[in-house]
PDB file of N, CA and C in Angstrom:
ATOM      1  N   MET A   1      -1.299 -21.274 -38.387  1.00  0.00           N
ATOM      2  CA  MET A   1      -0.202 -20.406 -38.755  1.00  0.00           C
ATOM      3  C   MET A   1       0.289 -20.802 -40.146  1.00  0.00           C
ATOM      4  N   TYR A   2       0.468 -19.811 -40.978  1.00  0.00           N
ATOM      5  CA  TYR A   2       0.906 -20.055 -42.339  1.00  0.00           C
ATOM      6  C   TYR A   2       2.390 -20.371 -42.392  1.00  0.00           C
ATOM      7  N   LYS A   3       2.810 -21.027 -43.457  1.00  0.00           N
ATOM      8  CA  LYS A   3       4.203 -21.438 -43.633  1.00  0.00           C
ATOM      9  C   LYS A   3       5.155 -20.245 -43.599  1.00  0.00           C
ATOM     10  N   GLU A   4       4.784 -19.139 -44.284  1.00  0.00           N
ATOM     11  CA  GLU A   4       5.665 -17.976 -44.302  1.00  0.00           C
ATOM     12  C   GLU A   4       5.837 -17.355 -42.915  1.00  0.00           C
ATOM     13  N   GLU A   5       4.790 -17.429 -42.105  1.00  0.00           N
ATOM     14  CA  GLU A   5       4.889 -16.896 -40.745  1.00  0.00           C
ATOM     15  C   GLU A   5       5.774 -17.783 -39.879  1.00  0.00           C
ATOM     16  N   GLN A   6       5.725 -19.086 -40.097  1.00  0.00           N
ATOM     17  CA  GLN A   6       6.608 -19.998 -39.369  1.00  0.00           C
ATOM     18  C   GLN A   6       8.068 -19.735 -39.728  1.00  0.00           C
ATOM     19  N   ILE A   7       8.355 -19.518 -40.996  1.00  0.00           N
ATOM     20  CA  ILE A   7       9.726 -19.224 -41.421  1.00  0.00           C
ATOM     21  C   ILE A   7      10.182 -17.905 -40.809  1.00  0.00           C
ATOM     22  N   LYS A   8       9.315 -16.900 -40.810  1.00  0.00           N
ATOM     23  CA  LYS A   8       9.653 -15.603 -40.211  1.00  0.00           C
ATOM     24  C   LYS A   8       9.951 -15.755 -38.732  1.00  0.00           C
ATOM     25  N   ASP A   9       9.152 -16.543 -38.012  1.00  0.00           N
ATOM     26  CA  ASP A   9       9.378 -16.747 -36.578  1.00  0.00           C
ATOM     27  C   ASP A   9      10.701 -17.467 -36.312  1.00  0.00           C
ATOM     28  N   ARG A  10      11.017 -18.474 -37.133  1.00  0.00           N
ATOM     29  CA  ARG A  10      12.309 -19.159 -36.975  1.00  0.00           C
ATOM     30  C   ARG A  10      13.467 -18.213 -37.260  1.00  0.00           C
ATOM     31  N   ALA A  11      13.308 -17.359 -38.267  1.00  0.00           N
ATOM     32  CA  ALA A  11      14.359 -16.382 -38.586  1.00  0.00           C
ATOM     33  C   ALA A  11      14.546 -15.408 -37.432  1.00  0.00           C
ATOM     34  N   LEU A  12      13.460 -14.995 -36.817  1.00  0.00           N
ATOM     35  CA  LEU A  12      13.533 -14.076 -35.693  1.00  0.00           C
ATOM     36  C   LEU A  12      14.243 -14.723 -34.509  1.00  0.00           C
ATOM     37  N   ARG A  13      13.910 -15.981 -34.227  1.00  0.00           N
ATOM     38  CA  ARG A  13      14.575 -16.693 -33.126  1.00  0.00           C
ATOM     39  C   ARG A  13      16.050 -16.902 -33.434  1.00  0.00           C
ATOM     40  N   CYS A  14      16.347 -17.315 -34.653  1.00  0.00           N
ATOM     41  CA  CYS A  14      17.735 -17.585 -35.051  1.00  0.00           C
ATOM     42  C   CYS A  14      18.551 -16.304 -35.033  1.00  0.00           C
ATOM     43  N   TYR A  15      17.974 -15.220 -35.515  1.00  0.00           N
ATOM     44  CA  TYR A  15      18.681 -13.943 -35.533  1.00  0.00           C
ATOM     45  C   TYR A  15      18.914 -13.457 -34.105  1.00  0.00           C
ATOM     46  N   GLY A  16      17.953 -13.692 -33.226  1.00  0.00           N
ATOM     47  CA  GLY A  16      18.115 -13.293 -31.833  1.00  0.00           C
ATOM     48  C   GLY A  16      19.231 -14.056 -31.146  1.00  0.00           C
ATOM     49  N   ILE A  17      19.351 -15.329 -31.457  1.00  0.00           N
ATOM     50  CA  ILE A  17      20.393 -16.153 -30.841  1.00  0.00           C
ATOM     51  C   ILE A  17      21.761 -15.793 -31.394  1.00  0.00           C
ATOM     52  N   LEU A  18      21.888 -15.725 -32.713  1.00  0.00           N
ATOM     53  CA  LEU A  18      23.185 -15.480 -33.336  1.00  0.00           C
ATOM     54  C   LEU A  18      23.528 -13.999 -33.427  1.00  0.00           C
ATOM     55  N   GLY A  19      22.538 -13.122 -33.281  1.00  0.00           N
ATOM     56  CA  GLY A  19      22.800 -11.692 -33.373  1.00  0.00           C
ATOM     57  C   GLY A  19      23.709 -11.205 -32.259  1.00  0.00           C
ATOM     58  N   ALA A  20      23.591 -11.800 -31.075  1.00  0.00           N
ATOM     59  CA  ALA A  20      24.434 -11.400 -29.951  1.00  0.00           C
ATOM     60  C   ALA A  20      25.838 -11.980 -30.092  1.00  0.00           C
ATOM     61  N   ASP A  21      25.954 -13.146 -30.723  1.00  0.00           N
ATOM     62  CA  ASP A  21      27.243 -13.819 -30.880  1.00  0.00           C
ATOM     63  C   ASP A  21      27.825 -13.485 -32.246  1.00  0.00           C
ATOM     64  N   GLN A  22      28.489 -12.343 -32.338  1.00  0.00           N
ATOM     65  CA  GLN A  22      29.078 -11.920 -33.603  1.00  0.00           C
ATOM     66  C   GLN A  22      30.521 -12.393 -33.688  1.00  0.00           C
ATOM     67  N   SER A  23      30.730 -13.526 -34.307  1.00  0.00           N
ATOM     68  CA  SER A  23      32.073 -14.023 -34.549  1.00  0.00           C
ATOM     69  C   SER A  23      32.553 -13.411 -35.851  1.00  0.00           C
ATOM     70  N   GLY A  24      33.648 -12.680 -35.803  1.00  0.00           N
ATOM     71  CA  GLY A  24      34.126 -11.957 -36.969  1.00  0.00           C
ATOM     72  C   GLY A  24      34.516 -12.837 -38.136  1.00  0.00           C
ATOM     73  N   ASP A  25      35.100 -14.012 -37.869  1.00  0.00           N
ATOM     74  CA  ASP A  25      35.615 -14.845 -38.950  1.00  0.00           C
ATOM     75  C   ASP A  25      34.626 -15.890 -39.447  1.00  0.00           C
ATOM     76  N   ASN A  26      33.541 -16.104 -38.743  1.00  0.00           N
ATOM     77  CA  ASN A  26      32.616 -17.170 -39.101  1.00  0.00           C
ATOM     78  C   ASN A  26      31.624 -16.680 -40.158  1.00  0.00           C
ATOM     79  N   TRP A  27      31.882 -17.072 -41.416  1.00  0.00           N
ATOM     80  CA  TRP A  27      31.013 -16.664 -42.516  1.00  0.00           C
ATOM     81  C   TRP A  27      29.636 -17.280 -42.392  1.00  0.00           C
ATOM     82  N   ASN A  28      29.542 -18.459 -41.809  1.00  0.00           N
ATOM     83  CA  ASN A  28      28.233 -19.095 -41.654  1.00  0.00           C
ATOM     84  C   ASN A  28      27.317 -18.225 -40.800  1.00  0.00           C
ATOM     85  N   HIS A  29      27.840 -17.676 -39.704  1.00  0.00           N
ATOM     86  CA  HIS A  29      27.025 -16.803 -38.850  1.00  0.00           C
ATOM     87  C   HIS A  29      26.654 -15.518 -39.577  1.00  0.00           C
ATOM     88  N   ARG A  30      27.580 -14.984 -40.348  1.00  0.00           N
ATOM     89  CA  ARG A  30      27.283 -13.762 -41.105  1.00  0.00           C
ATOM     90  C   ARG A  30      26.167 -13.990 -42.113  1.00  0.00           C
ATOM     91  N   VAL A  31      26.229 -15.124 -42.799  1.00  0.00           N
ATOM     92  CA  VAL A  31      25.198 -15.436 -43.797  1.00  0.00           C
ATOM     93  C   VAL A  31      23.851 -15.651 -43.111  1.00  0.00           C
ATOM     94  N   ILE A  32      23.852 -16.380 -42.014  1.00  0.00           N
ATOM     95  CA  ILE A  32      22.605 -16.620 -41.273  1.00  0.00           C
ATOM     96  C   ILE A  32      21.999 -15.293 -40.827  1.00  0.00           C
ATOM     97  N   ASN A  33      22.815 -14.424 -40.229  1.00  0.00           N
ATOM     98  CA  ASN A  33      22.312 -13.128 -39.765  1.00  0.00           C
ATOM     99  C   ASN A  33      21.789 -12.284 -40.924  1.00  0.00           C
ATOM    100  N   GLY A  34      22.516 -12.255 -42.025  1.00  0.00           N
ATOM    101  CA  GLY A  34      22.088 -11.450 -43.168  1.00  0.00           C
ATOM    102  C   GLY A  34      20.782 -11.933 -43.770  1.00  0.00           C
ATOM    103  N   LEU A  35      20.658 -13.251 -43.948  1.00  0.00           N
ATOM    104  CA  LEU A  35      19.421 -13.785 -44.542  1.00  0.00           C
ATOM    105  C   LEU A  35      18.243 -13.637 -43.598  1.00  0.00           C
ATOM    106  N   CYS A  36      18.476 -13.812 -42.296  1.00  0.00           N
ATOM    107  CA  CYS A  36      17.387 -13.622 -41.330  1.00  0.00           C
ATOM    108  C   CYS A  36      16.927 -12.166 -41.333  1.00  0.00           C
ATOM    109  N   ARG A  37      17.879 -11.235 -41.412  1.00  0.00           N
ATOM    110  CA  ARG A  37      17.514  -9.822 -41.496  1.00  0.00           C
ATOM    111  C   ARG A  37      16.714  -9.537 -42.756  1.00  0.00           C
ATOM    112  N   MET A  38      17.095 -10.164 -43.873  1.00  0.00           N
ATOM    113  CA  MET A  38      16.376  -9.963 -45.126  1.00  0.00           C
ATOM    114  C   MET A  38      14.945 -10.491 -45.008  1.00  0.00           C
ATOM    115  N   ILE A  39      14.771 -11.659 -44.411  1.00  0.00           N
ATOM    116  CA  ILE A  39      13.431 -12.223 -44.217  1.00  0.00           C
ATOM    117  C   ILE A  39      12.574 -11.274 -43.385  1.00  0.00           C
ATOM    118  N   LEU A  40      13.140 -10.753 -42.300  1.00  0.00           N
ATOM    119  CA  LEU A  40      12.384  -9.839 -41.439  1.00  0.00           C
ATOM    120  C   LEU A  40      12.071  -8.529 -42.160  1.00  0.00           C
ATOM    121  N   HIS A  41      12.991  -8.041 -42.972  1.00  0.00           N
ATOM    122  CA  HIS A  41      12.757  -6.815 -43.741  1.00  0.00           C
ATOM    123  C   HIS A  41      11.600  -7.009 -44.729  1.00  0.00           C
ATOM    124  N   ILE A  42      11.597  -8.130 -45.425  1.00  0.00           N
ATOM    125  CA  ILE A  42      10.514  -8.427 -46.374  1.00  0.00           C
ATOM    126  C   ILE A  42       9.186  -8.541 -45.635  1.00  0.00           C
ATOM    127  N   TRP A  43       9.203  -9.192 -44.482  1.00  0.00           N
ATOM    128  CA  TRP A  43       7.978  -9.355 -43.694  1.00  0.00           C
ATOM    129  C   TRP A  43       7.424  -7.991 -43.283  1.00  0.00           C
ATOM    130  N   ILE A  44       8.289  -7.103 -42.824  1.00  0.00           N
ATOM    131  CA  ILE A  44       7.843  -5.767 -42.403  1.00  0.00           C
ATOM    132  C   ILE A  44       7.286  -4.999 -43.598  1.00  0.00           C
ATOM    133  N   ASP A  45       7.975  -5.053 -44.741  1.00  0.00           N
ATOM    134  CA  ASP A  45       7.461  -4.391 -45.943  1.00  0.00           C
ATOM    135  C   ASP A  45       6.095  -4.927 -46.330  1.00  0.00           C
ATOM    136  N   TRP A  46       5.932  -6.234 -46.241  1.00  0.00           N
ATOM    137  CA  TRP A  46       4.684  -6.871 -46.632  1.00  0.00           C
ATOM    138  C   TRP A  46       3.550  -6.464 -45.698  1.00  0.00           C
ATOM    139  N   LYS A  47       3.812  -6.448 -44.403  1.00  0.00           N
ATOM    140  CA  LYS A  47       2.759  -6.158 -43.440  1.00  0.00           C
ATOM    141  C   LYS A  47       2.438  -4.670 -43.336  1.00  0.00           C
ATOM    142  N   GLU A  48       3.424  -3.797 -43.587  1.00  0.00           N
ATOM    143  CA  GLU A  48       3.183  -2.361 -43.462  1.00  0.00           C
ATOM    144  C   GLU A  48       2.623  -1.737 -44.732  1.00  0.00           C
ATOM    145  N   ASP A  49       2.698  -2.448 -45.843  1.00  0.00           N
ATOM    146  CA  ASP A  49       2.196  -1.910 -47.104  1.00  0.00           C
ATOM    147  C   ASP A  49       0.677  -1.925 -47.076  1.00  0.00           C
ATOM    148  N   THR A  50       0.078  -0.742 -47.153  1.00  0.00           N
ATOM    149  CA  THR A  50      -1.381  -0.669 -47.088  1.00  0.00           C
ATOM    150  C   THR A  50      -2.031  -1.075 -48.406  1.00  0.00           C
ATOM    151  N   ARG A  51      -1.255  -0.991 -49.493  1.00  0.00           N
ATOM    152  CA  ARG A  51      -1.749  -1.448 -50.783  1.00  0.00           C
ATOM    153  C   ARG A  51      -1.475  -2.940 -50.891  1.00  0.00           C
ATOM    154  N   HIS A  52      -1.822  -3.529 -51.991  1.00  0.00           N
ATOM    155  CA  HIS A  52      -1.481  -4.929 -52.229  1.00  0.00           C
ATOM    156  C   HIS A  52       0.016  -5.002 -52.477  1.00  0.00           C
ATOM    157  N   TYR A  53       0.742  -5.765 -51.685  1.00  0.00           N
ATOM    158  CA  TYR A  53       2.201  -5.857 -51.773  1.00  0.00           C
ATOM    159  C   TYR A  53       2.606  -6.390 -53.145  1.00  0.00           C
ATOM    160  N   GLN A  54       3.299  -5.566 -53.922  1.00  0.00           N
ATOM    161  CA  GLN A  54       3.743  -5.964 -55.260  1.00  0.00           C
ATOM    162  C   GLN A  54       5.174  -5.505 -55.495  1.00  0.00           C
ATOM    163  N   PRO A  55       6.151  -6.332 -55.141  1.00  0.00           N
ATOM    164  CA  PRO A  55       7.536  -5.962 -55.434  1.00  0.00           C
ATOM    165  C   PRO A  55       7.819  -6.078 -56.933  1.00  0.00           C
ATOM    166  N   SER A  56       8.866  -5.430 -57.374  1.00  0.00           N
ATOM    167  CA  SER A  56       9.215  -5.503 -58.786  1.00  0.00           C
ATOM    168  C   SER A  56       9.992  -6.785 -59.064  1.00  0.00           C
ATOM    169  N   GLN A  57      10.093  -7.125 -60.323  1.00  0.00           N
ATOM    170  CA  GLN A  57      10.874  -8.296 -60.723  1.00  0.00           C
ATOM    171  C   GLN A  57      12.337  -8.082 -60.365  1.00  0.00           C
ATOM    172  N   ARG A  58      12.807  -6.844 -60.469  1.00  0.00           N
ATOM    173  CA  ARG A  58      14.197  -6.536 -60.130  1.00  0.00           C
ATOM    174  C   ARG A  58      14.466  -6.752 -58.642  1.00  0.00           C
ATOM    175  N   ALA A  59      13.506  -6.388 -57.780  1.00  0.00           N
ATOM    176  CA  ALA A  59      13.673  -6.611 -56.345  1.00  0.00           C
ATOM    177  C   ALA A  59      13.723  -8.109 -56.047  1.00  0.00           C
ATOM    178  N   TYR A  60      12.859  -8.873 -56.688  1.00  0.00           N
ATOM    179  CA  TYR A  60      12.847 -10.323 -56.485  1.00  0.00           C
ATOM    180  C   TYR A  60      14.174 -10.946 -56.937  1.00  0.00           C
ATOM    181  N   ASP A  61      14.672 -10.511 -58.097  1.00  0.00           N
ATOM    182  CA  ASP A  61      15.958 -11.016 -58.588  1.00  0.00           C
ATOM    183  C   ASP A  61      17.091 -10.640 -57.638  1.00  0.00           C
ATOM    184  N   LYS A  62      17.022  -9.450 -57.058  1.00  0.00           N
ATOM    185  CA  LYS A  62      18.040  -9.008 -56.102  1.00  0.00           C
ATOM    186  C   LYS A  62      18.019  -9.886 -54.855  1.00  0.00           C
ATOM    187  N   TYR A  63      16.834 -10.214 -54.383  1.00  0.00           N
ATOM    188  CA  TYR A  63      16.727 -11.108 -53.224  1.00  0.00           C
ATOM    189  C   TYR A  63      17.335 -12.477 -53.530  1.00  0.00           C
ATOM    190  N   LEU A  64      17.010 -13.022 -54.700  1.00  0.00           N
ATOM    191  CA  LEU A  64      17.562 -14.329 -55.076  1.00  0.00           C
ATOM    192  C   LEU A  64      19.080 -14.283 -55.218  1.00  0.00           C
ATOM    193  N   GLU A  65      19.586 -13.194 -55.758  1.00  0.00           N
ATOM    194  CA  GLU A  65      21.032 -13.042 -55.894  1.00  0.00           C
ATOM    195  C   GLU A  65      21.703 -12.967 -54.525  1.00  0.00           C
ATOM    196  N   THR A  66      21.066 -12.305 -53.581  1.00  0.00           N
ATOM    197  CA  THR A  66      21.595 -12.222 -52.221  1.00  0.00           C
ATOM    198  C   THR A  66      21.680 -13.596 -51.587  1.00  0.00           C
ATOM    199  N   VAL A  67      20.644 -14.409 -51.778  1.00  0.00           N
ATOM    200  CA  VAL A  67      20.645 -15.768 -51.233  1.00  0.00           C
ATOM    201  C   VAL A  67      21.755 -16.598 -51.880  1.00  0.00           C
ATOM    202  N   SER A  68      21.904 -16.492 -53.191  1.00  0.00           N
ATOM    203  CA  SER A  68      22.948 -17.253 -53.895  1.00  0.00           C
ATOM    204  C   SER A  68      24.350 -16.827 -53.456  1.00  0.00           C
ATOM    205  N   ARG A  69      24.562 -15.528 -53.286  1.00  0.00           N
ATOM    206  CA  ARG A  69      25.861 -15.050 -52.811  1.00  0.00           C
ATOM    207  C   ARG A  69      26.152 -15.575 -51.415  1.00  0.00           C
ATOM    208  N   GLY A  70      25.153 -15.549 -50.547  1.00  0.00           N
ATOM    209  CA  GLY A  70      25.334 -16.068 -49.198  1.00  0.00           C
ATOM    210  C   GLY A  70      25.652 -17.551 -49.200  1.00  0.00           C
ATOM    211  N   GLU A  71      24.946 -18.296 -50.046  1.00  0.00           N
ATOM    212  CA  GLU A  71      25.185 -19.736 -50.123  1.00  0.00           C
ATOM    213  C   GLU A  71      26.593 -20.037 -50.622  1.00  0.00           C
ATOM    214  N   SER A  72      27.097 -19.223 -51.515  1.00  0.00           N
ATOM    215  CA  SER A  72      28.450 -19.471 -52.041  1.00  0.00           C
ATOM    216  C   SER A  72      29.535 -19.171 -51.010  1.00  0.00           C
ATOM    217  N   LYS A  73      29.219 -18.375 -49.998  1.00  0.00           N
ATOM    218  CA  LYS A  73      30.205 -18.023 -48.981  1.00  0.00           C
ATOM    219  C   LYS A  73      30.213 -18.983 -47.795  1.00  0.00           C
ATOM    220  N   LEU A  74      29.290 -19.925 -47.748  1.00  0.00           N
ATOM    221  CA  LEU A  74      29.243 -20.865 -46.626  1.00  0.00           C
ATOM    222  C   LEU A  74      30.495 -21.732 -46.608  1.00  0.00           C
ATOM    223  N   ASP A  75      30.960 -22.022 -45.403  1.00  0.00           N
ATOM    224  CA  ASP A  75      32.179 -22.796 -45.231  1.00  0.00           C
ATOM    225  C   ASP A  75      31.887 -23.987 -44.314  1.00  0.00           C
ATOM    226  N   PRO A  76      32.027 -25.224 -44.816  1.00  0.00           N
ATOM    227  CA  PRO A  76      31.715 -26.398 -43.988  1.00  0.00           C
ATOM    228  C   PRO A  76      32.680 -26.601 -42.821  1.00  0.00           C
ATOM    229  N   GLN A  77      33.790 -25.884 -42.790  1.00  0.00           N
ATOM    230  CA  GLN A  77      34.741 -26.053 -41.700  1.00  0.00           C
ATOM    231  C   GLN A  77      34.329 -25.290 -40.439  1.00  0.00           C
ATOM    232  N   TYR A  78      33.489 -24.287 -40.586  1.00  0.00           N
ATOM    233  CA  TYR A  78      33.041 -23.498 -39.447  1.00  0.00           C
ATOM    234  C   TYR A  78      31.783 -24.104 -38.832  1.00  0.00           C
ATOM    235  N   PRO A  79      31.526 -23.776 -37.554  1.00  0.00           N
ATOM    236  CA  PRO A  79      30.303 -24.298 -36.920  1.00  0.00           C
ATOM    237  C   PRO A  79      29.043 -23.704 -37.548  1.00  0.00           C
ATOM    238  N   ASP A  80      27.940 -24.367 -37.308  1.00  0.00           N
ATOM    239  CA  ASP A  80      26.609 -23.959 -37.778  1.00  0.00           C
ATOM    240  C   ASP A  80      26.459 -24.010 -39.291  1.00  0.00           C
ATOM    241  N   TYR A  81      27.209 -24.867 -39.954  1.00  0.00           N
ATOM    242  CA  TYR A  81      27.094 -25.012 -41.408  1.00  0.00           C
ATOM    243  C   TYR A  81      25.724 -25.579 -41.785  1.00  0.00           C
ATOM    244  N   ASP A  82      25.267 -26.605 -41.047  1.00  0.00           N
ATOM    245  CA  ASP A  82      23.956 -27.199 -41.343  1.00  0.00           C
ATOM    246  C   ASP A  82      22.830 -26.196 -41.109  1.00  0.00           C
ATOM    247  N   THR A  83      22.957 -25.392 -40.058  1.00  0.00           N
ATOM    248  CA  THR A  83      21.960 -24.363 -39.782  1.00  0.00           C
ATOM    249  C   THR A  83      21.919 -23.346 -40.919  1.00  0.00           C
ATOM    250  N   ALA A  84      23.098 -22.981 -41.413  1.00  0.00           N
ATOM    251  CA  ALA A  84      23.170 -22.014 -42.508  1.00  0.00           C
ATOM    252  C   ALA A  84      22.518 -22.570 -43.775  1.00  0.00           C
ATOM    253  N   LEU A  85      22.756 -23.855 -44.063  1.00  0.00           N
ATOM    254  CA  LEU A  85      22.111 -24.471 -45.233  1.00  0.00           C
ATOM    255  C   LEU A  85      20.591 -24.483 -45.077  1.00  0.00           C
ATOM    256  N   THR A  86      20.126 -24.752 -43.873  1.00  0.00           N
ATOM    257  CA  THR A  86      18.689 -24.740 -43.607  1.00  0.00           C
ATOM    258  C   THR A  86      18.114 -23.343 -43.802  1.00  0.00           C
ATOM    259  N   VAL A  87      18.824 -22.324 -43.325  1.00  0.00           N
ATOM    260  CA  VAL A  87      18.358 -20.946 -43.486  1.00  0.00           C
ATOM    261  C   VAL A  87      18.305 -20.567 -44.968  1.00  0.00           C
ATOM    262  N   VAL A  88      19.304 -20.983 -45.750  1.00  0.00           N
ATOM    263  CA  VAL A  88      19.308 -20.698 -47.186  1.00  0.00           C
ATOM    264  C   VAL A  88      18.102 -21.356 -47.854  1.00  0.00           C
ATOM    265  N   LYS A  89      17.843 -22.613 -47.514  1.00  0.00           N
ATOM    266  CA  LYS A  89      16.708 -23.340 -48.102  1.00  0.00           C
ATOM    267  C   LYS A  89      15.388 -22.669 -47.723  1.00  0.00           C
ATOM    268  N   GLU A  90      15.242 -22.304 -46.447  1.00  0.00           N
ATOM    269  CA  GLU A  90      14.005 -21.669 -45.997  1.00  0.00           C
ATOM    270  C   GLU A  90      13.849 -20.270 -46.576  1.00  0.00           C
ATOM    271  N   CYS A  91      14.955 -19.587 -46.785  1.00  0.00           N
ATOM    272  CA  CYS A  91      14.895 -18.252 -47.370  1.00  0.00           C
ATOM    273  C   CYS A  91      14.381 -18.329 -48.813  1.00  0.00           C
ATOM    274  N   ARG A  92      14.855 -19.306 -49.559  1.00  0.00           N
ATOM    275  CA  ARG A  92      14.353 -19.487 -50.931  1.00  0.00           C
ATOM    276  C   ARG A  92      12.858 -19.820 -50.922  1.00  0.00           C
ATOM    277  N   GLU A  93      12.457 -20.670 -50.004  1.00  0.00           N
ATOM    278  CA  GLU A  93      11.042 -21.030 -49.891  1.00  0.00           C
ATOM    279  C   GLU A  93      10.211 -19.809 -49.501  1.00  0.00           C
ATOM    280  N   TYR A  94      10.731 -19.011 -48.589  1.00  0.00           N
ATOM    281  CA  TYR A  94      10.044 -17.802 -48.140  1.00  0.00           C
ATOM    282  C   TYR A  94       9.878 -16.813 -49.291  1.00  0.00           C
ATOM    283  N   LEU A  95      10.944 -16.654 -50.080  1.00  0.00           N
ATOM    284  CA  LEU A  95      10.854 -15.757 -51.240  1.00  0.00           C
ATOM    285  C   LEU A  95       9.798 -16.238 -52.218  1.00  0.00           C
ATOM    286  N   GLN A  96       9.694 -17.532 -52.382  1.00  0.00           N
ATOM    287  CA  GLN A  96       8.677 -18.077 -53.286  1.00  0.00           C
ATOM    288  C   GLN A  96       7.281 -17.824 -52.731  1.00  0.00           C
ATOM    289  N   LEU A  97       7.095 -18.007 -51.432  1.00  0.00           N
ATOM    290  CA  LEU A  97       5.771 -17.841 -50.835  1.00  0.00           C
ATOM    291  C   LEU A  97       5.326 -16.389 -50.778  1.00  0.00           C
ATOM    292  N   VAL A  98       6.230 -15.495 -50.394  1.00  0.00           N
ATOM    293  CA  VAL A  98       5.835 -14.117 -50.121  1.00  0.00           C
ATOM    294  C   VAL A  98       6.060 -13.196 -51.316  1.00  0.00           C
ATOM    295  N   VAL A  99       7.153 -13.401 -52.035  1.00  0.00           N
ATOM    296  CA  VAL A  99       7.531 -12.423 -53.055  1.00  0.00           C
ATOM    297  C   VAL A  99       7.155 -12.864 -54.461  1.00  0.00           C
ATOM    298  N   GLU A 100       7.513 -14.074 -54.862  1.00  0.00           N
ATOM    299  CA  GLU A 100       7.384 -14.479 -56.261  1.00  0.00           C
ATOM    300  C   GLU A 100       5.960 -14.350 -56.796  1.00  0.00           C
ATOM    301  N   TYR A 101       4.979 -14.747 -56.039  1.00  0.00           N
ATOM    302  CA  TYR A 101       3.605 -14.728 -56.539  1.00  0.00           C
ATOM    303  C   TYR A 101       3.004 -13.332 -56.549  1.00  0.00           C
ATOM    304  N   ARG A 102       3.708 -12.358 -55.963  1.00  0.00           N
ATOM    305  CA  ARG A 102       3.202 -10.986 -55.931  1.00  0.00           C
ATOM    306  C   ARG A 102       3.992 -10.047 -56.839  1.00  0.00           C
ATOM    307  N   VAL A 103       4.965 -10.560 -57.563  1.00  0.00           N
ATOM    308  CA  VAL A 103       5.821  -9.734 -58.418  1.00  0.00           C
ATOM    309  C   VAL A 103       5.000  -9.125 -59.544  1.00  0.00           C
ATOM    310  N   ARG A 104       5.259  -7.828 -59.786  1.00  0.00           N
ATOM    311  CA  ARG A 104       4.632  -7.150 -60.928  1.00  0.00           C
ATOM    312  C   ARG A 104       5.262  -7.666 -62.191  1.00  0.00           C
ATOM    313  N   LYS A 105       4.484  -8.185 -63.070  1.00  0.00           N
ATOM    314  CA  LYS A 105       5.012  -8.700 -64.347  1.00  0.00           C
ATOM    315  C   LYS A 105       5.028  -7.620 -65.416  1.00  0.00           C
ATOM    316  N   THR A 106       4.246  -6.572 -65.233  1.00  0.00           N
ATOM    317  CA  THR A 106       4.190  -5.507 -66.222  1.00  0.00           C
ATOM    318  C   THR A 106       4.666  -4.204 -65.607  1.00  0.00           C
ATOM    319  N   CYS A 107       5.100  -3.311 -66.439  1.00  0.00           N
ATOM    320  CA  CYS A 107       5.556  -1.988 -65.999  1.00  0.00           C
ATOM    321  C   CYS A 107       4.347  -1.157 -65.595  1.00  0.00           C
ATOM    322  N   ARG A 108       4.479  -0.394 -64.505  1.00  0.00           N
ATOM    323  CA  ARG A 108       3.374   0.433 -64.062  1.00  0.00           C
ATOM    324  C   ARG A 108       3.209   1.701 -64.904  1.00  0.00           C
ATOM    325  N   VAL A 109       4.308   2.175 -65.469  1.00  0.00           N
ATOM    326  CA  VAL A 109       4.278   3.427 -66.242  1.00  0.00           C
ATOM    327  C   VAL A 109       4.262   3.089 -67.738  1.00  0.00           C
ATOM    328  N   HIS A 110       3.353   3.683 -68.461  1.00  0.00           N
ATOM    329  CA  HIS A 110       3.263   3.441 -69.909  1.00  0.00           C
ATOM    330  C   HIS A 110       3.524   4.690 -70.672  1.00  0.00           C
TER     331      HIS A 110
END
């Protein structure tokens, strides 16, 4: 099993566990759920694309910005802070494995 598939499986398990427990005030759970959903969305796009998966540089930058925004909202006073930090770290690694090396460096339209 490849590293990106392991991260996707952990995100799926984590999202399944925390998806049912929606605590309104816990930003850590919100960030975990959002990043896990993003990982699963990227995985589905990658697997359903019949062409060679090539996201744009703007899409990759948007993903990184989403991770950074989520990381800035983490609160060490709430539960699951360590889990949230782990999800942020794995999300960055996942983006590097799945998205960064497939980014289009040149414009398709000339």
